[in-house]
């Protein structure tokens, strides 16, 4: 699979005069993960991905509603026996790994390395200057995002830093957030503030201090936009699962072979293929099956994936999720990958009901939920076995009266005292959406 991450120069860790305190702390405090609109779901995703791909990091705590601290426990242990260049080289490697993991995560908008802290914002400018003095470059972009409730005079601080850098023959262009004091993902991405020697400093409150964290990676908006809006066979009528949510759901998996029994236009399968996972998909609608195949061929060509037209034809097929038997049905699929004895992870978004153009009344939402109950109940009964587990989207509806009608409540009532275990992982809702997508992990 083609590496879609942006090329980045390694960060210069060479100590500068007066910066020993910062250098002594580097890598010890850890890293901050900044989440998007679904922080609860993004936190679980980041924890599970870190457990698989980042053995040197461990989730510690939520600092704010959307910022999580992952502590570098391994680096702290090594400090006692490794010094100097060896330890700094290891830290460089881990920064590169984290940058690549950014491309795996769907709910984490950026990752930042904690480089220091101050007890008072009065000392912020000097601390930032100590860090900036390490650069040997002569031209940089510079920004500050303030996540604290404390007053940071961002513009005046940036002007002062610019003037101080000028005395060191460093030309500085500063970037100001259009809204409040926090830069958007787009502002970071388009100004390349995650690529050295450019800098975005994040000021985050914790335990009476202010952490200073330097952005090392940010979501590649061009790449996400291409897979969101560039597919040749969209399905606006049925609504489309957002790619970032599909990615988060896949990262919640506990098995490596993915099956989407409601593949629609293939959102889940596209992200599974992008991640290099084994997958199969089906839908009761032949037109949707063909749309998925078309979109998979497009994805393969865009990212030079190693999957043939023949494999796509065999992996995507027509089936009714309420009745198709996985264990016997899979034996009839002649695939080129070893799937027959796999334990499946079902990742899917079933039917969400009719498209809504206004907030429904409670009675209307109740009717929609009741009409979908049979589909969800029978599909769960049929698909979740001792050899499968599932990550499902289950819809809920906002109403004119201000209440939320949740299909999950009806499913839980009907599955009461059954063999199934439903665990809600989080919610996803775009701004101004009438539907809330609840994400459930379902096991037998």
PDB file of C-alpha atoms in Angstrom, residues 18-183:
ATOM      1  CA  UNK A  18      20.056  27.316  28.284  1.00  0.00           C
ATOM      2  CA  UNK A  19      17.691  24.535  27.163  1.00  0.00           C
ATOM      3  CA  UNK A  20      18.958  21.690  29.353  1.00  0.00           C
ATOM      4  CA  UNK A  21      15.794  21.725  31.468  1.00  0.00           C
ATOM      5  CA  UNK A  22      13.629  21.222  28.398  1.00  0.00           C
ATOM      6  CA  UNK A  23      15.931  18.532  27.024  1.00  0.00           C
ATOM      7  CA  UNK A  24      15.889  16.676  30.333  1.00  0.00           C
ATOM      8  CA  UNK A  25      12.102  16.469  30.207  1.00  0.00           C
ATOM      9  CA  UNK A  26      11.689  15.586  26.512  1.00  0.00           C
ATOM     10  CA  UNK A  27       9.904  12.322  25.931  1.00  0.00           C
ATOM     11  CA  UNK A  28       9.294  11.832  29.643  1.00  0.00           C
ATOM     12  CA  UNK A  29       5.991  13.612  29.978  1.00  0.00           C
ATOM     13  CA  UNK A  30       4.682  11.857  26.886  1.00  0.00           C
ATOM     14  CA  UNK A  31       2.298  12.928  24.152  1.00  0.00           C
ATOM     15  CA  UNK A  32      -1.091  14.582  23.838  1.00  0.00           C
ATOM     16  CA  UNK A  33      -3.790  13.236  21.521  1.00  0.00           C
ATOM     17  CA  UNK A  34      -6.331  15.846  20.431  1.00  0.00           C
ATOM     18  CA  UNK A  35      -9.750  14.441  19.519  1.00  0.00           C
ATOM     19  CA  UNK A  36     -12.445  15.662  17.146  1.00  0.00           C
ATOM     20  CA  UNK A  37     -16.232  15.808  17.557  1.00  0.00           C
ATOM     21  CA  UNK A  38     -16.565  12.336  19.133  1.00  0.00           C
ATOM     22  CA  UNK A  39     -13.978  12.365  21.940  1.00  0.00           C
ATOM     23  CA  UNK A  40     -15.361   9.365  23.849  1.00  0.00           C
ATOM     24  CA  UNK A  41     -15.155   7.143  20.788  1.00  0.00           C
ATOM     25  CA  UNK A  42     -11.818   8.631  19.712  1.00  0.00           C
ATOM     26  CA  UNK A  43     -10.329   7.940  23.152  1.00  0.00           C
ATOM     27  CA  UNK A  44     -11.212   4.243  22.967  1.00  0.00           C
ATOM     28  CA  UNK A  45      -9.895   4.083  19.405  1.00  0.00           C
ATOM     29  CA  UNK A  46      -6.595   5.724  20.390  1.00  0.00           C
ATOM     30  CA  UNK A  47      -6.182   3.375  23.364  1.00  0.00           C
ATOM     31  CA  UNK A  48      -6.699   0.272  21.224  1.00  0.00           C
ATOM     32  CA  UNK A  49      -4.448   1.456  18.405  1.00  0.00           C
ATOM     33  CA  UNK A  50      -1.743   2.414  20.908  1.00  0.00           C
ATOM     34  CA  UNK A  51      -1.958  -1.050  22.466  1.00  0.00           C
ATOM     35  CA  UNK A  52      -1.386  -2.606  19.033  1.00  0.00           C
ATOM     36  CA  UNK A  53       1.106  -0.211  17.466  1.00  0.00           C
ATOM     37  CA  UNK A  54       2.649   1.942  20.210  1.00  0.00           C
ATOM     38  CA  UNK A  55       4.043  -0.327  22.943  1.00  0.00           C
ATOM     39  CA  UNK A  56       6.077   2.564  24.351  1.00  0.00           C
ATOM     40  CA  UNK A  57       2.914   4.570  25.155  1.00  0.00           C
ATOM     41  CA  UNK A  58       0.150   4.025  27.675  1.00  0.00           C
ATOM     42  CA  UNK A  59      -3.033   6.025  28.147  1.00  0.00           C
ATOM     43  CA  UNK A  60      -2.917   7.950  31.410  1.00  0.00           C
ATOM     44  CA  UNK A  61      -5.853  10.368  31.624  1.00  0.00           C
ATOM     45  CA  UNK A  62      -8.124  12.881  29.932  1.00  0.00           C
ATOM     46  CA  UNK A  63      -6.760  16.366  30.547  1.00  0.00           C
ATOM     47  CA  UNK A  64      -9.731  18.124  28.952  1.00  0.00           C
ATOM     48  CA  UNK A  65     -12.863  16.875  27.202  1.00  0.00           C
ATOM     49  CA  UNK A  66     -10.923  16.502  23.946  1.00  0.00           C
ATOM     50  CA  UNK A  67      -7.281  16.080  24.993  1.00  0.00           C
ATOM     51  CA  UNK A  68      -5.794  12.812  26.275  1.00  0.00           C
ATOM     52  CA  UNK A  69      -2.384  12.247  27.845  1.00  0.00           C
ATOM     53  CA  UNK A  70      -0.452   9.168  26.746  1.00  0.00           C
ATOM     54  CA  UNK A  71       2.576   8.638  28.957  1.00  0.00           C
ATOM     55  CA  UNK A  72       5.939   7.409  27.631  1.00  0.00           C
ATOM     56  CA  UNK A  73       6.653   4.944  30.420  1.00  0.00           C
ATOM     57  CA  UNK A  74       9.221   2.989  28.441  1.00  0.00           C
ATOM     58  CA  UNK A  75      11.311   6.081  27.759  1.00  0.00           C
ATOM     59  CA  UNK A  76      11.271   7.001  31.437  1.00  0.00           C
ATOM     60  CA  UNK A  77      12.678   3.591  32.371  1.00  0.00           C
ATOM     61  CA  UNK A  78      15.391   3.779  29.743  1.00  0.00           C
ATOM     62  CA  UNK A  79      16.584   7.186  30.889  1.00  0.00           C
ATOM     63  CA  UNK A  80      18.368   5.590  33.826  1.00  0.00           C
ATOM     64  CA  UNK A  81      20.595   3.451  31.623  1.00  0.00           C
ATOM     65  CA  UNK A  82      20.670   5.264  28.256  1.00  0.00           C
ATOM     66  CA  UNK A  83      22.090   8.712  27.824  1.00  0.00           C
ATOM     67  CA  UNK A  84      22.844  11.224  25.114  1.00  0.00           C
ATOM     68  CA  UNK A  85      22.641  10.397  21.433  1.00  0.00           C
ATOM     69  CA  UNK A  86      21.233   6.885  21.868  1.00  0.00           C
ATOM     70  CA  UNK A  87      18.217   8.077  23.816  1.00  0.00           C
ATOM     71  CA  UNK A  88      17.610  10.984  21.439  1.00  0.00           C
ATOM     72  CA  UNK A  89      17.755   8.676  18.417  1.00  0.00           C
ATOM     73  CA  UNK A  90      15.171   6.398  20.029  1.00  0.00           C
ATOM     74  CA  UNK A  91      12.920   9.395  20.604  1.00  0.00           C
ATOM     75  CA  UNK A  92      13.263  10.440  16.969  1.00  0.00           C
ATOM     76  CA  UNK A  93      12.182   6.959  15.896  1.00  0.00           C
ATOM     77  CA  UNK A  94       9.141   7.062  18.147  1.00  0.00           C
ATOM     78  CA  UNK A  95       8.135  10.475  16.828  1.00  0.00           C
ATOM     79  CA  UNK A  96       8.218   9.062  13.304  1.00  0.00           C
ATOM     80  CA  UNK A  97       6.109   6.075  14.388  1.00  0.00           C
ATOM     81  CA  UNK A  98       3.559   8.399  15.995  1.00  0.00           C
ATOM     82  CA  UNK A  99       3.416  10.474  12.842  1.00  0.00           C
ATOM     83  CA  UNK A 100       2.593   7.357  10.827  1.00  0.00           C
ATOM     84  CA  UNK A 101      -0.004   6.229  13.387  1.00  0.00           C
ATOM     85  CA  UNK A 102      -1.783   9.549  12.814  1.00  0.00           C
ATOM     86  CA  UNK A 103      -2.697   8.188   9.370  1.00  0.00           C
ATOM     87  CA  UNK A 104      -4.267   5.121  10.998  1.00  0.00           C
ATOM     88  CA  UNK A 105      -6.505   6.989  13.444  1.00  0.00           C
ATOM     89  CA  UNK A 106      -9.888   8.400  12.471  1.00  0.00           C
ATOM     90  CA  UNK A 107     -10.846  10.352  15.589  1.00  0.00           C
ATOM     91  CA  UNK A 108      -7.523  11.946  16.543  1.00  0.00           C
ATOM     92  CA  UNK A 109      -7.058  15.246  14.719  1.00  0.00           C
ATOM     93  CA  UNK A 110      -3.480  15.842  15.870  1.00  0.00           C
ATOM     94  CA  UNK A 111      -0.730  14.519  18.137  1.00  0.00           C
ATOM     95  CA  UNK A 112       1.713  16.703  20.068  1.00  0.00           C
ATOM     96  CA  UNK A 113       4.897  15.975  22.009  1.00  0.00           C
ATOM     97  CA  UNK A 114       5.020  17.475  25.504  1.00  0.00           C
ATOM     98  CA  UNK A 115       8.236  19.494  25.651  1.00  0.00           C
ATOM     99  CA  UNK A 116       7.859  21.317  28.951  1.00  0.00           C
ATOM    100  CA  UNK A 117       5.593  23.178  31.332  1.00  0.00           C
ATOM    101  CA  UNK A 118       5.285  26.471  33.186  1.00  0.00           C
ATOM    102  CA  UNK A 119       3.577  27.267  36.477  1.00  0.00           C
ATOM    103  CA  UNK A 120       2.591  30.722  35.290  1.00  0.00           C
ATOM    104  CA  UNK A 121       1.768  32.006  31.828  1.00  0.00           C
ATOM    105  CA  UNK A 122       4.085  34.925  32.610  1.00  0.00           C
ATOM    106  CA  UNK A 123       6.992  32.567  31.865  1.00  0.00           C
ATOM    107  CA  UNK A 124       5.503  31.192  28.647  1.00  0.00           C
ATOM    108  CA  UNK A 125       7.348  33.398  26.173  1.00  0.00           C
ATOM    109  CA  UNK A 126      10.796  32.556  27.567  1.00  0.00           C
ATOM    110  CA  UNK A 127      10.024  28.831  27.603  1.00  0.00           C
ATOM    111  CA  UNK A 128       8.880  28.919  23.983  1.00  0.00           C
ATOM    112  CA  UNK A 129      11.946  30.918  22.978  1.00  0.00           C
ATOM    113  CA  UNK A 130      14.263  28.372  24.588  1.00  0.00           C
ATOM    114  CA  UNK A 131      12.718  25.685  22.436  1.00  0.00           C
ATOM    115  CA  UNK A 132      12.779  27.753  19.251  1.00  0.00           C
ATOM    116  CA  UNK A 133      16.434  28.617  19.748  1.00  0.00           C
ATOM    117  CA  UNK A 134      17.293  25.007  18.894  1.00  0.00           C
ATOM    118  CA  UNK A 135      16.433  25.409  15.238  1.00  0.00           C
ATOM    119  CA  UNK A 136      19.182  25.949  12.690  1.00  0.00           C
ATOM    120  CA  UNK A 137      16.701  26.919   9.974  1.00  0.00           C
ATOM    121  CA  UNK A 138      16.370  30.505   8.781  1.00  0.00           C
ATOM    122  CA  UNK A 139      12.652  30.578   7.951  1.00  0.00           C
ATOM    123  CA  UNK A 140       9.743  29.131   9.929  1.00  0.00           C
ATOM    124  CA  UNK A 141       5.973  29.314  10.393  1.00  0.00           C
ATOM    125  CA  UNK A 142       4.917  29.708  14.017  1.00  0.00           C
ATOM    126  CA  UNK A 143       1.582  29.419  15.854  1.00  0.00           C
ATOM    127  CA  UNK A 144       0.148  29.032  19.349  1.00  0.00           C
ATOM    128  CA  UNK A 145      -3.093  27.254  20.297  1.00  0.00           C
ATOM    129  CA  UNK A 146      -4.327  28.029  23.802  1.00  0.00           C
ATOM    130  CA  UNK A 147      -6.503  25.310  25.387  1.00  0.00           C
ATOM    131  CA  UNK A 148      -6.386  26.894  28.842  1.00  0.00           C
ATOM    132  CA  UNK A 149      -8.834  29.328  30.389  1.00  0.00           C
ATOM    133  CA  UNK A 150      -5.879  31.514  31.290  1.00  0.00           C
ATOM    134  CA  UNK A 151      -5.321  34.610  29.199  1.00  0.00           C
ATOM    135  CA  UNK A 152      -2.566  34.131  26.649  1.00  0.00           C
ATOM    136  CA  UNK A 153      -1.888  37.201  24.543  1.00  0.00           C
ATOM    137  CA  UNK A 154      -1.234  35.049  21.517  1.00  0.00           C
ATOM    138  CA  UNK A 155      -0.646  37.778  18.964  1.00  0.00           C
ATOM    139  CA  UNK A 156       1.647  39.879  21.142  1.00  0.00           C
ATOM    140  CA  UNK A 157       3.550  36.759  22.241  1.00  0.00           C
ATOM    141  CA  UNK A 158       4.065  35.757  18.619  1.00  0.00           C
ATOM    142  CA  UNK A 159       5.221  39.269  17.711  1.00  0.00           C
ATOM    143  CA  UNK A 160       7.736  39.230  20.571  1.00  0.00           C
ATOM    144  CA  UNK A 161       9.004  35.793  19.527  1.00  0.00           C
ATOM    145  CA  UNK A 162       9.300  36.959  15.937  1.00  0.00           C
ATOM    146  CA  UNK A 163      11.414  39.941  16.998  1.00  0.00           C
ATOM    147  CA  UNK A 164      13.636  37.797  19.220  1.00  0.00           C
ATOM    148  CA  UNK A 165      14.131  35.230  16.450  1.00  0.00           C
ATOM    149  CA  UNK A 166      15.067  38.014  14.062  1.00  0.00           C
ATOM    150  CA  UNK A 167      18.143  38.734  16.190  1.00  0.00           C
ATOM    151  CA  UNK A 168      19.197  35.132  15.481  1.00  0.00           C
ATOM    152  CA  UNK A 169      18.717  35.611  11.731  1.00  0.00           C
ATOM    153  CA  UNK A 170      15.541  33.494  11.737  1.00  0.00           C
ATOM    154  CA  UNK A 171      12.632  34.815   9.684  1.00  0.00           C
ATOM    155  CA  UNK A 172       9.289  34.001  11.302  1.00  0.00           C
ATOM    156  CA  UNK A 173       5.785  34.096   9.819  1.00  0.00           C
ATOM    157  CA  UNK A 174       3.161  33.638  12.506  1.00  0.00           C
ATOM    158  CA  UNK A 175      -0.264  32.077  11.968  1.00  0.00           C
ATOM    159  CA  UNK A 176      -3.302  33.245  13.941  1.00  0.00           C
ATOM    160  CA  UNK A 177      -6.445  31.201  14.491  1.00  0.00           C
ATOM    161  CA  UNK A 178      -9.513  32.599  12.761  1.00  0.00           C
ATOM    162  CA  UNK A 179     -11.708  31.637  15.702  1.00  0.00           C
ATOM    163  CA  UNK A 180     -10.829  31.933  19.399  1.00  0.00           C
ATOM    164  CA  UNK A 181      -7.242  30.955  20.245  1.00  0.00           C
ATOM    165  CA  UNK A 182      -7.194  27.413  18.849  1.00  0.00           C
ATOM    166  CA  UNK A 183      -6.112  26.668  15.296  1.00  0.00           C
TER     167      UNK A 183
END
